[in-house]
Coordinates of C-alpha atoms and ligand atoms in Angstrom, one line a residue:
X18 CA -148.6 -23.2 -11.5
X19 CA -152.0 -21.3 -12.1
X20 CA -153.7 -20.4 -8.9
X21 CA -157.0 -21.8 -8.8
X22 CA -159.5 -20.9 -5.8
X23 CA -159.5 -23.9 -4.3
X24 CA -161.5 -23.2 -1.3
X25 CA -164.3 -22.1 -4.0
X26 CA -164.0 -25.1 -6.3
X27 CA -164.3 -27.5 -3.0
X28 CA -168.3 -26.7 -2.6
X29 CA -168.7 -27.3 -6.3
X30 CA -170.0 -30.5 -8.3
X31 CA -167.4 -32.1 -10.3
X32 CA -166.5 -32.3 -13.4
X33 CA -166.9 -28.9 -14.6
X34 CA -165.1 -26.3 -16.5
X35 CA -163.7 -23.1 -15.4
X36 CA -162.6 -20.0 -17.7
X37 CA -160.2 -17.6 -16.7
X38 CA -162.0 -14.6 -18.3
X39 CA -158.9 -12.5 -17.5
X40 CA -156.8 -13.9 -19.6
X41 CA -159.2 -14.1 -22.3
X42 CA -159.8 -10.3 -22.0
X43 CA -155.9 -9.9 -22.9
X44 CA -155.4 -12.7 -25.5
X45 CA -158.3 -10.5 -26.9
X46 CA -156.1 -7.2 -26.2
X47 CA -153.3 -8.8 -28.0
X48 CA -155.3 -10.1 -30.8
X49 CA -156.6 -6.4 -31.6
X50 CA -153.1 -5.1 -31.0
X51 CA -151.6 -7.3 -33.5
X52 CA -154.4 -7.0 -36.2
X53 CA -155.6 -3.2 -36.1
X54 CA -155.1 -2.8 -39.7
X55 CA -158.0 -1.2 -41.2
X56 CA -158.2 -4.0 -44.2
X57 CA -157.6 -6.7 -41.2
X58 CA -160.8 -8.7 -39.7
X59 CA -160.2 -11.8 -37.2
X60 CA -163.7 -14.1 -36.9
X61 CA -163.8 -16.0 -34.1
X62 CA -164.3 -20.4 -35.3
X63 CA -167.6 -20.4 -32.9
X64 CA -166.6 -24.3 -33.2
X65 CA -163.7 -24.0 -30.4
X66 CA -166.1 -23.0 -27.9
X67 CA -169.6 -21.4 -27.9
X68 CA -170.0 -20.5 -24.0
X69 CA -172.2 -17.4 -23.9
X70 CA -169.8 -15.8 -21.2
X71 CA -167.0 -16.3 -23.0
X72 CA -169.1 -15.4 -26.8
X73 CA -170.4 -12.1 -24.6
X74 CA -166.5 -11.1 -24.0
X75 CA -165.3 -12.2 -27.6
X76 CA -168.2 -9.8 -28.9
X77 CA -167.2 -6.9 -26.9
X78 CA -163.9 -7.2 -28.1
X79 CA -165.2 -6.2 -31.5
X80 CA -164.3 -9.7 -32.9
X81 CA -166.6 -11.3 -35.8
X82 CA -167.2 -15.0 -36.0
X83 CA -166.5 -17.5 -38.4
X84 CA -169.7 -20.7 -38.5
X85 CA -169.9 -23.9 -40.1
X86 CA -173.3 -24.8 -39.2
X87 CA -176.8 -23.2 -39.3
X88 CA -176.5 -23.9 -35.3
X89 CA -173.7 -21.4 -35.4
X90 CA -175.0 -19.0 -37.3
X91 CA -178.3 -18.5 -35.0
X92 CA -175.7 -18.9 -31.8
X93 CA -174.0 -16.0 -32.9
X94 CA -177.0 -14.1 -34.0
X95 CA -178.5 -14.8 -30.5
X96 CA -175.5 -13.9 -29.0
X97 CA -175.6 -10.2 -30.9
X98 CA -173.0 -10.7 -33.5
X99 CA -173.9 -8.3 -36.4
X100 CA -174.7 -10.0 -39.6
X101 CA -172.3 -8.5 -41.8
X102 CA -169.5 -9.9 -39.2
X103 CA -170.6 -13.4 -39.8
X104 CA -169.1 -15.6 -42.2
X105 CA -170.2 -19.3 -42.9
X106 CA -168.2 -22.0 -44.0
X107 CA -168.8 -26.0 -44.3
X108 CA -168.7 -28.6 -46.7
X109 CA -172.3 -29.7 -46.7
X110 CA -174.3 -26.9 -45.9
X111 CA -178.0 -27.8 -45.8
X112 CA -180.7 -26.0 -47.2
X113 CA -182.3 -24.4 -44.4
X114 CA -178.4 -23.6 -43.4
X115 CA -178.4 -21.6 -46.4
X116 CA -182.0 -19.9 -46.3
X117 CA -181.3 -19.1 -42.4
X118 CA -177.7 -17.4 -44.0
X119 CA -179.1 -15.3 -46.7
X120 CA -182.4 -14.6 -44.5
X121 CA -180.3 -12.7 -42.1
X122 CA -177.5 -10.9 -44.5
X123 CA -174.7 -12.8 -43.5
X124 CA -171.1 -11.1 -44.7
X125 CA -170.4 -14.4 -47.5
X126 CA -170.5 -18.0 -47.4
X127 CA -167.2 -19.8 -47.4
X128 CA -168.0 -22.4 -50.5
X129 CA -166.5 -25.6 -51.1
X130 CA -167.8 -27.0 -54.3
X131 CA -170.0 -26.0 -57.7
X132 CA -172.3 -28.0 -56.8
X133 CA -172.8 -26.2 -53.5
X134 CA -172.6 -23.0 -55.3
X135 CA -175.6 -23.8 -57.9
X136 CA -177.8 -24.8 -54.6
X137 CA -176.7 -21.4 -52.7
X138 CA -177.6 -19.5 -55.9
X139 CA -180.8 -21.7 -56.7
X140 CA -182.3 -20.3 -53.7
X141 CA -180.7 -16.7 -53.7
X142 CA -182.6 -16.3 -57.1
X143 CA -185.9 -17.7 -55.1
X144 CA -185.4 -15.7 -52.8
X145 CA -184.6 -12.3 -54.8
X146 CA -181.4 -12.4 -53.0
X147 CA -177.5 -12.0 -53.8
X148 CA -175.2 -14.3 -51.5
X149 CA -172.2 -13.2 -51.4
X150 CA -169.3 -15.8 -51.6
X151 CA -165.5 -16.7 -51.4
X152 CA -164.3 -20.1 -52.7
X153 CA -162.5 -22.2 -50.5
X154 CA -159.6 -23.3 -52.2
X155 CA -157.7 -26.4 -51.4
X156 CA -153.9 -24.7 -51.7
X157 CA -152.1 -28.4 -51.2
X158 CA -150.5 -26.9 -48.0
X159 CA -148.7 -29.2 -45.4
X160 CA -149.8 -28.3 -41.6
X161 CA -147.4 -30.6 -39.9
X162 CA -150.3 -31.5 -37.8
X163 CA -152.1 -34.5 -36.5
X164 CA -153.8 -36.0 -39.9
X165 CA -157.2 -35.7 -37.9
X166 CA -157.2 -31.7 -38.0
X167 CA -155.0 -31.2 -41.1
X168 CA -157.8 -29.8 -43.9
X169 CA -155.4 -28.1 -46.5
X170 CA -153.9 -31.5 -48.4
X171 CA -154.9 -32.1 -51.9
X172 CA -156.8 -35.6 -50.6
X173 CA -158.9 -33.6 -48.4
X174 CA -162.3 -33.4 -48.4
X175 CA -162.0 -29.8 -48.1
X176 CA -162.0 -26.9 -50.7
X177 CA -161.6 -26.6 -54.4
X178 CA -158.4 -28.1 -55.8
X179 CA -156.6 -25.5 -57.8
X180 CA -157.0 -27.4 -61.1
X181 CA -161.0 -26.6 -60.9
X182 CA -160.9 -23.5 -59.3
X183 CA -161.3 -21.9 -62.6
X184 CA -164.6 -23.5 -63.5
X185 CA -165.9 -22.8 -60.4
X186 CA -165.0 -19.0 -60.7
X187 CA -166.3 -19.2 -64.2
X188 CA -169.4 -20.4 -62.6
X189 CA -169.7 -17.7 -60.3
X190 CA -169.3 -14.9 -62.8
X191 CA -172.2 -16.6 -64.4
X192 CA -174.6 -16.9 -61.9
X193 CA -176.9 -13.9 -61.6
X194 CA -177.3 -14.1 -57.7
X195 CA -173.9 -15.2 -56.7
X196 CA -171.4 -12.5 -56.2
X197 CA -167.8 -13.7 -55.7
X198 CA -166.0 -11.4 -53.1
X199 CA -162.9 -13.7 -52.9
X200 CA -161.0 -16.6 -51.8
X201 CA -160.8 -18.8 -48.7
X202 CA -158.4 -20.9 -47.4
X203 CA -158.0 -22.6 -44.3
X204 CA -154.6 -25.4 -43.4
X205 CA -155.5 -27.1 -40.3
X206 CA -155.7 -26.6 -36.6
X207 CA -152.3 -26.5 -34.1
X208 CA -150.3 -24.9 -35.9
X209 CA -147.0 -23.8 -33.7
X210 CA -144.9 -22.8 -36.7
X211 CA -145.1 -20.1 -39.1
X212 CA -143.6 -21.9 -42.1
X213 CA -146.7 -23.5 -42.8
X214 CA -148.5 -19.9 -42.9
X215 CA -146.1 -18.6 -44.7
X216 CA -146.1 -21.0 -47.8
X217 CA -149.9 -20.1 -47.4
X218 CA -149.0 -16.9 -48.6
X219 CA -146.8 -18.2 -51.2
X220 CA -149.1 -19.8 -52.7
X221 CA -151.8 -16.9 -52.4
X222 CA -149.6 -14.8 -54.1
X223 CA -149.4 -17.1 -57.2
X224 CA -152.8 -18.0 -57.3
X225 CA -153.4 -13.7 -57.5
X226 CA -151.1 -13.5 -59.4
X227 CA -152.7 -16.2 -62.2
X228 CA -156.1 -15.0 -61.9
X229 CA -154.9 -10.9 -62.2
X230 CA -153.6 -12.0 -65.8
X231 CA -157.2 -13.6 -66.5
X232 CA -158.4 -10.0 -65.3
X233 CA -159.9 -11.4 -62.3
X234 CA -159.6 -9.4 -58.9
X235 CA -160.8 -10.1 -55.5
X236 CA -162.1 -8.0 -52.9
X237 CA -161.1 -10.5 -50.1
X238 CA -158.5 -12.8 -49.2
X239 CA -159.6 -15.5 -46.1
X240 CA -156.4 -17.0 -44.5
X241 CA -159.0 -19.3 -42.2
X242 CA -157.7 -20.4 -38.7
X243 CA -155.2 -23.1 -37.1
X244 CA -152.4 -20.8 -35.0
X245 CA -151.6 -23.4 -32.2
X246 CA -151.5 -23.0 -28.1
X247 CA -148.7 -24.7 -26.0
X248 CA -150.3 -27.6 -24.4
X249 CA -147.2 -28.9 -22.3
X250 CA -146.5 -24.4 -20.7
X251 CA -149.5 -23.1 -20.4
X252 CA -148.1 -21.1 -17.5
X253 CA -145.4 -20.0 -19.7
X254 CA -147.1 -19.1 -22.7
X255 CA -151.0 -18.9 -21.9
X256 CA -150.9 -16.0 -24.8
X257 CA -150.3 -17.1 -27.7
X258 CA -147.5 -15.3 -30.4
X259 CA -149.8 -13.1 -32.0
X260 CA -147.0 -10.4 -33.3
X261 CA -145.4 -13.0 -35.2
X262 CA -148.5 -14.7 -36.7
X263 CA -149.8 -11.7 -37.7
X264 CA -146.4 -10.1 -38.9
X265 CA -146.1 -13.4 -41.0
X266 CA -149.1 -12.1 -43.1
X267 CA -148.0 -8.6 -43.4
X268 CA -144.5 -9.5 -44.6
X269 CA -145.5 -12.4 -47.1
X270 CA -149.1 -11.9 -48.4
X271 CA -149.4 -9.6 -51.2
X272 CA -152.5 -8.1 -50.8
X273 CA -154.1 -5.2 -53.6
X274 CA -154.9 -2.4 -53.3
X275 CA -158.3 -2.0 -51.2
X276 CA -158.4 -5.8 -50.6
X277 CA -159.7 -7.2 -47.3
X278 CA -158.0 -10.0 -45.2
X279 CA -160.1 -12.2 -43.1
X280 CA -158.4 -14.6 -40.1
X281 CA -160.4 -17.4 -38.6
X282 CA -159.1 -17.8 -35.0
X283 CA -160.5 -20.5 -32.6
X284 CA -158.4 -22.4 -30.3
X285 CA -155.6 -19.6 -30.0
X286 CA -158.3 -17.3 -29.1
X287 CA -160.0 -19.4 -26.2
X288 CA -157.6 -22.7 -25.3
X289 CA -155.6 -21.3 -22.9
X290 CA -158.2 -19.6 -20.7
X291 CA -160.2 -23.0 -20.0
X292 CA -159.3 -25.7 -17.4
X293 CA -161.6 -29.1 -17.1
X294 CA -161.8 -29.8 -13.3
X295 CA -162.2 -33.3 -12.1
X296 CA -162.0 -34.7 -8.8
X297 CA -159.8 -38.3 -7.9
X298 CA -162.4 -41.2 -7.4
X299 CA -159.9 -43.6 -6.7
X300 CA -156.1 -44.5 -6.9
X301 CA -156.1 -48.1 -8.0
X302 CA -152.9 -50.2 -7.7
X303 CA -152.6 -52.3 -10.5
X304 CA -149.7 -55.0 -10.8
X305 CA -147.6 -52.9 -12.8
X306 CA -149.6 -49.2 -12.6
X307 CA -151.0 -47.7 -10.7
X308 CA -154.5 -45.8 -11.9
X309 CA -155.9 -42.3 -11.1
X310 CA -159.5 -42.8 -11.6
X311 CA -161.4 -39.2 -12.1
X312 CA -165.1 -38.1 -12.5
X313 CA -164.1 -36.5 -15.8
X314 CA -164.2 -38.9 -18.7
X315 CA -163.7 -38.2 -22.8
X316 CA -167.8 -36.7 -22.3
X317 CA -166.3 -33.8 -20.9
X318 CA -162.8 -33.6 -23.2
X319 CA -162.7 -35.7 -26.2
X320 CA -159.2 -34.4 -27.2
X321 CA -156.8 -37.1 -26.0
X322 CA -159.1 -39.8 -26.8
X323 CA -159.7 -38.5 -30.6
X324 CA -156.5 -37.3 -31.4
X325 CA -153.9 -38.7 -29.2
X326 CA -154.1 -35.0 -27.7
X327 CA -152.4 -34.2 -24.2
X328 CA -153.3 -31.8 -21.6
X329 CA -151.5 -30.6 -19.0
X330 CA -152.3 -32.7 -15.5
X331 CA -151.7 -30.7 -12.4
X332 CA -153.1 -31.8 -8.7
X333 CA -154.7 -28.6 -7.5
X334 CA -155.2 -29.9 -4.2
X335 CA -151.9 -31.0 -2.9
X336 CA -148.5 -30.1 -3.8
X337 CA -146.5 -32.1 -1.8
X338 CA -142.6 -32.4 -2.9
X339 CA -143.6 -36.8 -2.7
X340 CA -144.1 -37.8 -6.5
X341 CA -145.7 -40.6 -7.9
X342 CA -146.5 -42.1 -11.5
X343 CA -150.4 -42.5 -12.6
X344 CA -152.0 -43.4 -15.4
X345 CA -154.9 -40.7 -15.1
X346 CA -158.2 -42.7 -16.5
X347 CA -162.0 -41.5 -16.8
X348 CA -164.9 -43.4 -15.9
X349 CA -166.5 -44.1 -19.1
X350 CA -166.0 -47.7 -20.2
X351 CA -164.3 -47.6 -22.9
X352 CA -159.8 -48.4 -22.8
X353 CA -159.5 -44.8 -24.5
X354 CA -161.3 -42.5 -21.9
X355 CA -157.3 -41.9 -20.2
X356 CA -156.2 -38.6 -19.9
X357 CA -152.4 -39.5 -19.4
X358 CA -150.1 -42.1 -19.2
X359 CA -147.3 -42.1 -16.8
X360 CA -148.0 -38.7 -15.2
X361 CA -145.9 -37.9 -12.7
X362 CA -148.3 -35.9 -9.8
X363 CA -147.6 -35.1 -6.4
X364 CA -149.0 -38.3 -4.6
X365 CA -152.7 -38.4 -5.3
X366 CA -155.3 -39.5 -3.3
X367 CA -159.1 -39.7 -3.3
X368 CA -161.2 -36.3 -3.5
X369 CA -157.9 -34.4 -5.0
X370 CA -159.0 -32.3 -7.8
X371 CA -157.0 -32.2 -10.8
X372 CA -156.9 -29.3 -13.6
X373 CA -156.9 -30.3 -17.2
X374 CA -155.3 -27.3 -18.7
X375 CA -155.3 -26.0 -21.8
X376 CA -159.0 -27.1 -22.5
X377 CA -160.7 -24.0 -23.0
X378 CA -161.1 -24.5 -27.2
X379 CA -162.9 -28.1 -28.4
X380 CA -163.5 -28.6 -24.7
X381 CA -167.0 -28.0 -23.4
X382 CA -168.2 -27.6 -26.6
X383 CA -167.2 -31.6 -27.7
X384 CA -168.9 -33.1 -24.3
X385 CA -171.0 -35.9 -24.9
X386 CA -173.7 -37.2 -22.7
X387 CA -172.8 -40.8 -23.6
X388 CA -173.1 -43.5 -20.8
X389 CA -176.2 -41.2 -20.0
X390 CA -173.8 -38.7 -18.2
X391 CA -174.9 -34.9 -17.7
X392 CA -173.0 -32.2 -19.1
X393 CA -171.0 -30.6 -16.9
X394 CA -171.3 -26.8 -16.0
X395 CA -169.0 -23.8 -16.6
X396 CA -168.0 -21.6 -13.5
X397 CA -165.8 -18.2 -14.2
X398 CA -163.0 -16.4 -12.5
X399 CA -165.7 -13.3 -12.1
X400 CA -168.2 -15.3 -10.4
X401 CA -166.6 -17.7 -8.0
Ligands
LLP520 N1 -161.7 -22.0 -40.1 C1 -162.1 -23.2 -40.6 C2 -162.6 -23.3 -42.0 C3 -161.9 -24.3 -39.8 O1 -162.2 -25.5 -40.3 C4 -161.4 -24.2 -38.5 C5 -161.2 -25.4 -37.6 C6 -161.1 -22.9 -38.0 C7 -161.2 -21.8 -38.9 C8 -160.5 -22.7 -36.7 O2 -159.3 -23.3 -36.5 P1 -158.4 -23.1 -35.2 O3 -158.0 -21.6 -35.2 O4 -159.2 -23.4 -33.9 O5 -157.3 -24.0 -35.3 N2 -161.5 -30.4 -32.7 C9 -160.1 -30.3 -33.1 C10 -159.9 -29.1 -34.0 C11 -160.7 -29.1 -35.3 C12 -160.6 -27.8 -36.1 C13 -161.6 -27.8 -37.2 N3 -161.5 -26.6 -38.0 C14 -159.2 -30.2 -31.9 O6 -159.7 -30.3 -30.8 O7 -158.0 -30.2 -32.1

């Protein structure tokens, strides 16, 4: 088990999260290890977790960043992120999203439809701007995910399908301020296997392959996110297995000569590094259960109540040999705010903190102030 400084977390407020910046200093190491081609570039998905301390680090690390808002985009312009390292994706990008984009010389916009595409080169043209773009195409690929986060099935509401993809290049090549740098795709989120990255590249390949006998070539190839974490170890596996993700690319994409491959990482980036710290309210017998009632509720980690997600439960505070079984519940009131079912914790008692592991990506950056509650603040391994 992670040590935690305990002493430390005693005289703070709970909930709150807490980043070991450590560990996201070496997931970064290995992330530039594993991708220091010179045609690579990994983005960071902004989405998973926009702390400034943690953005600061990710920056540092020579990383670019990957938006889907206009809220993103001035986050990681505030934050120092170079323009030309900045791409921006979304189905329903507003206009101002757009302006604030090609105002600042972002690298392209990731787009999903034509219709998007003749607003993005409406005001290009007003502007006396070209906006560079890469299509986000809809490859039909299966995730083996939870149906919430899966974005790469032909029912999605994501991307281009295939069969229109050529009207929409056509489109491009016609439009005087659009210049079409490539193609974007992007599966879904949690992925722990390769096989679904490498039929990605399968079906890359064919789709290059189609488009290079129409005499069409791209300068850039966008892969998007979704590499997994291991919720259940994070203790055994708090890095995830970059080598093989990134080997899994170089062995089955077929990339031309000169052409650029983009990644998209979010939660394998920053997941692992994050812990949600609550403290024990009360333990309430129940006639069957018994209840571990925490000061963290789905404000401060939406994951298990959204997407039947778990996180690792540990009590940080006592660990006694003595088991007993919990349900771990928040104090919001609604039947979904529970963290666990059945957990099996040293026995727990009031004022016991508890770590949520493993909540370091679409943690802190999910919390709600619903039921009026305040959002909770974010303490590092460097300054406690
Ligand atoms: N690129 C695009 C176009 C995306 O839509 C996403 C995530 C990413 C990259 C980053 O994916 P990652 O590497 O983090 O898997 N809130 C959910 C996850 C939603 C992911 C949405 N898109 C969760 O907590 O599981």
């Amino acid at each position: 088990m992670t040590q935690f400084p305990i002493k430390e977390f005693e005289q703070i407020r709970t909930p709150f999260y807490y980043y070991d910046l450590n560990l996201l200093q070496k997931t970064l190491e290995e992330i530039n290890k594993y991708s220091a081609k010179e045609n690579y570039h990994v983005h960071y998905a902004i989405k998973a977790n926009a702390n400034s301390e943690i953005l600061r680090i990710i920056k540092e690390a020579g990383l670019g960043i990957d938006c889907v808002s206009g809220g993103e985009v001035q986050t990681a312009l505030n934050a120092g992120f170079e323009p030309s390292k900045i791409v921006f994706a979304g189905v329903g990008k507003s206009d101002w999203e757009i302006e604030l984009g090609l105002d600042n010389n972002i690298s392209c916009f990731n787009v999903e439809s034509s219709a998007e595409l003749d607003v993005i080169q409406e005001i290009a043209e007003a502007k006396g701007k070209t906006a560079n773009v890469a299509l986000r195409v809809n490859p039909n690929v299966d995730a083996h995910t939870h149906h919430y986060i899966t974005t790469g099935l032909a029912e999605n509401k994501f991307g281009i399908s295939l069969e229109l993809l050529d009207k929409v290049i056509e489109r491009c090549i016609t439009s005087p301020n659009i210049n079409l740098q490539g193609l974007h795709f992007h599966i879904g989120s949690q992925i722990t296997i390769n096989e679904p990255f490498k039929h990605l590249c399968g079906k890359i390949n064919d789709i290059q392959k189609y488009y290079e006998s129409q005499g069409i070539k791209f300068d850039s190839i966008n892969v998007g996110g979704g590499l997994g974490i291991d919720y259940d170890n994070p203790d055994a596996n708090p890095i995830p297995d970059f080598k093989s993700y990134f080997e899994t690319f170089d062995t089955h994409l077929k990339l031309r000569d000169g052409q650029q491959l983009h990644f998209e990482l979010g939660r394998s980036v920053v997941g692992q590094c994050g812990s949600l710290i609550t403290k024990v309210l009360y333990v309430k017998e129940g006639l069957k259960k018994k209840f571990a009632i925490v000061d963290a509720g789905f404000t401060e980690l939406i994951r298990p109540a959204l997407y039947e997600a778990h996180h690792l439960i540990e009590n940080i505070s006592n660990q006694d040999e003595a088991t007993d079984v919990y349900d771990v519940v928040g104090p919001i009131c609604e039947s979904s705010d529970r963290f666990g079912e059945e957990e099996k914790l040293p026995i727990t008692k009031r004022g016991d903190l508890l770590a949520l592991r493993s909540a370091g990506a679409y943690g802190e950056i999910m919390a709600s102030q619903y039921n009026c509650r305040q959002l909770p603040k974010s303490y590092f391994n460097t300054n406690l």
